[in-house]
Amino acid sequence: MYPHPDFPDPAAGRATTARPAVEAARTALAGEGVHVMPAADVLACTGADEAAWARFAAHWEDLSEDAYAARRGTHRLRRYGHFSLAPATGELRLLPHTVFVQPDNTNPLYETVDRHFEPLTDAFVADPVLRSVLGLLGRAAGALDAAEWWSVKVHPFRVLATADGGGEPTPEGRHRDGVTLVSSLLVGRDNARGGESTVYSPEGAEVLSVTLEEPASLLLSDDRATLHGVSPIRPVNDDAPARRDVLVTTLTPG
């Protein structure tokens, strides 16, 4: 199966790649408050090969409509789940499904609003790639705070757009999530242009801007010290829709 241009063999050098990649992320988060981890490093850290990633990405075919985004003209699919993660041991516990609420002074569209989303499927919760990704995020978040347990909120998103519009990954514009670490993992994109992720200082200065193009590339930022937003996507070929699949995960001590 290997070599493959997008999915280098994670077994070939995983031990020598994973630790420096995590340390680089921790150093950048503690310093600049933002870091982009290349796909090859994410795959090495999680041990995901091409087959495992394909199985993981297939969960995005089983998302539900986001009625709240639809009211503002955005075609977005999603699910939601809440975990507790012990960074010292990697123990991960799925918590009971509840409404999703963002705190005051964060998201101007939805703060303090009870939003009801479909839970993660059992297959998604059990997927080894998801569990490895959450473990990686827990190790990275340790650069920002010491937590015996992390409260981990997981949001798989699919944003779709046509030539007429509808592809707003962040219809609320630049915002905070009211957490410690916020991350965006690109799972896939097709026929899409745009989708540029930008991280800002609290005063509005641009800290970093990147378009996640390669599956498994990961954007991390310190949500306490930055704001973030994503530009709209539009089709490259107007005869077919544009698609952008991401996993947004947030961590706070809890």
Short mmCIF file of C-alpha atoms in Angstrom, two decimals:
data_model
loop_
_atom_site.label_atom_id
_atom_site.label_comp_id
_atom_site.label_asym_id
_atom_site.label_seq_id
_atom_site.Cartn_x
_atom_site.Cartn_y
_atom_site.Cartn_z
CA MET A 1 0.00 0.00 0.00
CA TYR A 2 2.94 2.32 0.65
CA PRO A 3 4.46 4.62 -0.34
CA HIS A 4 1.46 6.93 -0.80
CA PRO A 5 1.84 10.70 -1.37
CA ASP A 6 -0.78 11.73 1.19
CA PHE A 7 -0.37 8.93 3.71
CA PRO A 8 3.27 8.09 4.48
CA ASP A 9 3.72 4.89 6.45
CA PRO A 10 3.35 5.90 10.14
CA ALA A 11 5.19 2.77 11.27
CA ALA A 12 8.34 3.91 9.48
CA GLY A 13 9.77 6.26 12.05
CA ARG A 14 6.73 6.75 14.27
CA ALA A 15 8.82 6.57 17.42
CA THR A 16 11.31 9.13 16.12
CA THR A 17 8.67 11.50 14.70
CA ALA A 18 5.89 11.54 17.29
CA ARG A 19 7.76 12.90 20.29
CA PRO A 20 9.45 15.82 18.49
CA ALA A 21 6.16 16.66 16.75
CA VAL A 22 4.30 16.87 20.06
CA GLU A 23 7.09 18.89 21.65
CA ALA A 24 7.09 21.31 18.70
CA ALA A 25 3.34 21.78 19.13
CA ARG A 26 3.67 22.35 22.87
CA THR A 27 6.48 24.87 22.40
CA ALA A 28 4.55 26.84 19.78
CA LEU A 29 1.35 26.86 21.82
CA ALA A 30 3.15 28.07 24.93
CA GLY A 31 4.93 30.77 22.92
CA GLU A 32 2.89 32.02 19.98
CA GLY A 33 -0.42 30.43 21.02
CA VAL A 34 -0.87 28.69 17.66
CA HIS A 35 0.61 25.78 15.72
CA VAL A 36 -0.01 23.86 12.50
CA MET A 37 0.94 20.19 12.70
CA PRO A 38 1.59 18.69 9.26
CA ALA A 39 -0.40 15.64 8.22
CA ALA A 40 2.64 13.35 8.27
CA ASP A 41 3.27 14.23 11.94
CA VAL A 42 -0.38 13.71 12.89
CA LEU A 43 -0.40 10.31 11.20
CA ALA A 44 2.83 9.35 12.91
CA CYS A 45 1.51 10.45 16.30
CA THR A 46 -1.78 8.59 15.89
CA GLY A 47 -0.50 5.50 14.08
CA ALA A 48 -3.17 5.88 11.38
CA ASP A 49 -2.40 4.26 8.04
CA GLU A 50 -4.34 4.83 4.82
CA ALA A 51 -6.97 2.19 5.61
CA ALA A 52 -7.52 3.48 9.14
CA TRP A 53 -7.88 7.05 7.90
CA ALA A 54 -10.38 5.99 5.23
CA ARG A 55 -12.46 4.22 7.89
CA PHE A 56 -12.29 7.31 10.10
CA ALA A 57 -13.26 9.69 7.27
CA ALA A 58 -16.26 7.51 6.41
CA HIS A 59 -17.99 8.66 9.62
CA TRP A 60 -18.54 12.04 7.91
CA GLU A 61 -21.07 10.28 5.67
CA ASP A 62 -23.28 9.80 8.73
CA LEU A 63 -23.76 13.33 10.06
CA SER A 64 -27.03 15.20 10.65
CA GLU A 65 -28.27 18.58 9.50
CA ASP A 66 -27.32 21.60 11.60
CA ALA A 67 -30.68 23.39 11.77
CA TYR A 68 -29.20 26.41 13.55
CA ALA A 69 -26.72 27.11 10.74
CA ALA A 70 -29.40 26.44 8.13
CA ARG A 71 -31.46 29.33 9.50
CA ARG A 72 -28.62 31.61 8.40
CA GLY A 73 -28.22 30.05 4.98
CA THR A 74 -25.30 27.72 5.72
CA HIS A 75 -25.49 24.07 4.70
CA ARG A 76 -23.65 22.34 7.54
CA LEU A 77 -23.84 18.78 8.87
CA ARG A 78 -22.54 17.76 12.30
CA ARG A 79 -22.77 15.67 15.43
CA TYR A 80 -21.56 16.34 18.97
CA GLY A 81 -20.01 14.40 21.83
CA HIS A 82 -18.45 15.13 25.22
CA PHE A 83 -15.62 13.16 26.83
CA SER A 84 -13.33 13.26 29.84
CA LEU A 85 -9.67 12.55 29.13
CA ALA A 86 -6.94 11.78 31.67
CA PRO A 87 -3.73 12.97 29.97
CA ALA A 88 -1.46 11.01 32.30
CA THR A 89 -2.97 7.64 31.37
CA GLY A 90 -4.89 8.31 28.17
CA GLU A 91 -8.11 7.08 29.77
CA LEU A 92 -11.09 8.39 27.81
CA ARG A 93 -14.67 8.40 29.09
CA LEU A 94 -17.74 9.26 27.02
CA LEU A 95 -20.05 11.48 29.07
CA PRO A 96 -23.87 11.52 28.85
CA HIS A 97 -25.21 13.39 25.85
CA THR A 98 -26.47 16.89 26.64
CA VAL A 99 -27.22 20.16 24.88
CA PHE A 100 -24.28 22.22 23.66
CA VAL A 101 -23.94 25.73 25.12
CA GLN A 102 -21.17 28.25 24.53
CA PRO A 103 -20.39 30.67 27.36
CA ASP A 104 -20.84 34.44 27.50
CA ASN A 105 -18.51 36.70 25.51
CA THR A 106 -17.46 34.02 23.01
CA ASN A 107 -19.65 33.24 20.00
CA PRO A 108 -21.87 36.24 19.12
CA LEU A 109 -24.49 34.09 17.36
CA TYR A 110 -24.93 31.28 19.83
CA GLU A 111 -23.55 32.16 23.26
CA THR A 112 -25.82 30.94 26.09
CA VAL A 113 -28.13 29.29 23.50
CA ASP A 114 -29.06 25.65 24.12
CA ARG A 115 -28.30 23.89 20.84
CA HIS A 116 -29.42 20.31 20.35
CA PHE A 117 -27.27 18.13 18.08
CA GLU A 118 -27.36 14.42 17.34
CA PRO A 119 -24.84 12.41 19.38
CA LEU A 120 -21.77 10.76 17.94
CA THR A 121 -22.45 7.30 16.59
CA ASP A 122 -21.20 4.29 18.55
CA ALA A 123 -18.85 3.44 15.68
CA PHE A 124 -17.35 6.93 15.73
CA VAL A 125 -16.81 6.85 19.49
CA ALA A 126 -15.07 3.48 19.23
CA ASP A 127 -12.86 4.42 16.28
CA PRO A 128 -9.16 4.03 17.24
CA VAL A 129 -8.19 7.07 15.16
CA LEU A 130 -10.55 9.31 17.12
CA ARG A 131 -9.16 8.02 20.39
CA SER A 132 -5.58 8.53 19.20
CA VAL A 133 -6.36 12.07 18.02
CA LEU A 134 -7.88 12.96 21.39
CA GLY A 135 -4.83 11.55 23.16
CA LEU A 136 -2.58 13.69 20.97
CA LEU A 137 -4.63 16.80 21.76
CA GLY A 138 -4.43 16.05 25.47
CA ARG A 139 -0.64 15.91 25.28
CA ALA A 140 -0.48 19.16 23.33
CA ALA A 141 -2.89 20.95 25.70
CA GLY A 142 -0.59 20.19 28.62
CA ALA A 143 1.57 23.09 27.42
CA LEU A 144 -1.26 25.49 28.29
CA ASP A 145 -2.55 24.12 31.59
CA ALA A 146 -2.05 21.25 34.00
CA ALA A 147 -5.21 19.17 34.14
CA GLU A 148 -5.84 15.86 35.86
CA TRP A 149 -8.81 15.50 33.51
CA TRP A 150 -9.65 17.39 30.34
CA SER A 151 -13.22 18.16 29.35
CA VAL A 152 -13.16 17.32 25.63
CA LYS A 153 -15.93 18.42 23.27
CA VAL A 154 -15.94 16.81 19.84
CA HIS A 155 -17.64 18.25 16.74
CA PRO A 156 -17.38 16.51 13.36
CA PHE A 157 -18.46 19.05 10.71
CA ARG A 158 -19.22 18.90 7.02
CA VAL A 159 -19.77 22.20 5.21
CA LEU A 160 -21.24 22.16 1.71
CA ALA A 161 -21.46 24.98 -0.81
CA THR A 162 -22.77 25.55 -4.30
CA ALA A 163 -22.04 28.33 -6.75
CA ASP A 164 -24.95 30.19 -5.15
CA GLY A 165 -23.40 30.12 -1.66
CA GLY A 166 -24.05 28.33 1.60
CA GLY A 167 -20.50 27.38 2.55
CA GLU A 168 -19.74 29.28 5.76
CA PRO A 169 -17.62 27.18 8.15
CA THR A 170 -17.90 29.93 10.79
CA PRO A 171 -21.03 32.00 10.11
CA GLU A 172 -20.42 33.83 13.40
CA GLY A 173 -17.15 35.31 12.06
CA ARG A 174 -14.06 35.57 14.22
CA HIS A 175 -14.77 34.34 17.72
CA ARG A 176 -13.59 32.43 20.77
CA ASP A 177 -15.02 29.15 22.05
CA GLY A 178 -14.43 29.86 25.74
CA VAL A 179 -12.01 26.93 26.15
CA THR A 180 -8.29 26.36 26.66
CA LEU A 181 -7.30 24.57 23.46
CA VAL A 182 -9.27 24.66 20.20
CA SER A 183 -8.26 22.46 17.29
CA SER A 184 -9.32 21.83 13.71
CA LEU A 185 -8.33 18.59 12.00
CA LEU A 186 -8.89 18.44 8.25
CA VAL A 187 -10.53 15.13 7.38
CA GLY A 188 -11.12 15.84 3.71
CA ARG A 189 -12.19 18.39 1.12
CA ASP A 190 -13.42 18.09 -2.43
CA ASN A 191 -14.00 20.60 -5.24
CA ALA A 192 -13.43 23.40 -2.72
CA ARG A 193 -11.61 26.69 -2.84
CA GLY A 194 -11.38 28.97 0.18
CA GLY A 195 -11.74 27.67 3.69
CA GLU A 196 -8.78 29.68 4.98
CA SER A 197 -8.36 29.43 8.76
CA THR A 198 -7.11 32.58 10.48
CA VAL A 199 -6.08 33.06 14.09
CA TYR A 200 -6.09 36.60 15.53
CA SER A 201 -4.80 38.34 18.61
CA PRO A 202 -7.46 39.78 20.94
CA GLU A 203 -6.77 43.18 19.35
CA GLY A 204 -7.50 41.80 15.87
CA ALA A 205 -3.98 41.42 14.50
CA GLU A 206 -3.47 38.35 12.31
CA VAL A 207 -1.31 35.75 14.07
CA LEU A 208 -1.49 32.96 11.48
CA SER A 209 -3.47 32.19 8.34
CA VAL A 210 -3.49 28.78 6.67
CA THR A 211 -5.69 26.77 4.32
CA LEU A 212 -5.73 23.16 5.49
CA GLU A 213 -5.43 21.20 2.25
CA GLU A 214 -3.94 17.82 3.15
CA PRO A 215 -6.06 15.28 5.07
CA ALA A 216 -4.84 14.91 8.68
CA SER A 217 -3.30 18.41 8.89
CA LEU A 218 -4.11 19.95 12.26
CA LEU A 219 -4.47 23.55 13.47
CA LEU A 220 -4.10 24.17 17.21
CA SER A 221 -4.58 27.43 19.09
CA ASP A 222 -4.76 28.78 22.63
CA ASP A 223 -8.37 29.92 22.77
CA ARG A 224 -7.76 32.01 25.89
CA ALA A 225 -5.37 34.30 24.02
CA THR A 226 -6.68 34.29 20.45
CA LEU A 227 -9.75 34.45 18.23
CA HIS A 228 -10.32 32.41 15.09
CA GLY A 229 -12.46 32.19 11.98
CA VAL A 230 -12.63 30.40 8.63
CA SER A 231 -13.39 31.99 5.26
CA PRO A 232 -16.25 30.64 3.09
CA ILE A 233 -15.76 27.76 0.69
CA ARG A 234 -17.00 27.78 -2.88
CA PRO A 235 -16.85 25.17 -5.65
CA VAL A 236 -13.90 24.98 -7.99
CA ASN A 237 -16.27 23.44 -10.52
CA ASP A 238 -19.68 25.10 -10.29
CA ASP A 239 -21.40 21.97 -11.61
CA ALA A 240 -20.79 20.12 -8.33
CA PRO A 241 -20.91 21.13 -4.65
CA ALA A 242 -17.85 21.99 -2.60
CA ARG A 243 -17.23 19.94 0.53
CA ARG A 244 -15.03 20.54 3.58
CA ASP A 245 -14.90 17.95 6.40
CA VAL A 246 -13.21 18.81 9.69
CA LEU A 247 -13.10 17.60 13.26
CA VAL A 248 -13.23 20.51 15.70
CA THR A 249 -12.22 19.54 19.23
CA THR A 250 -11.94 21.74 22.33
CA LEU A 251 -10.29 21.05 25.67
CA THR A 252 -10.74 22.72 29.05
CA PRO A 253 -9.63 21.52 32.48
CA GLY A 254 -12.45 19.58 34.01
#
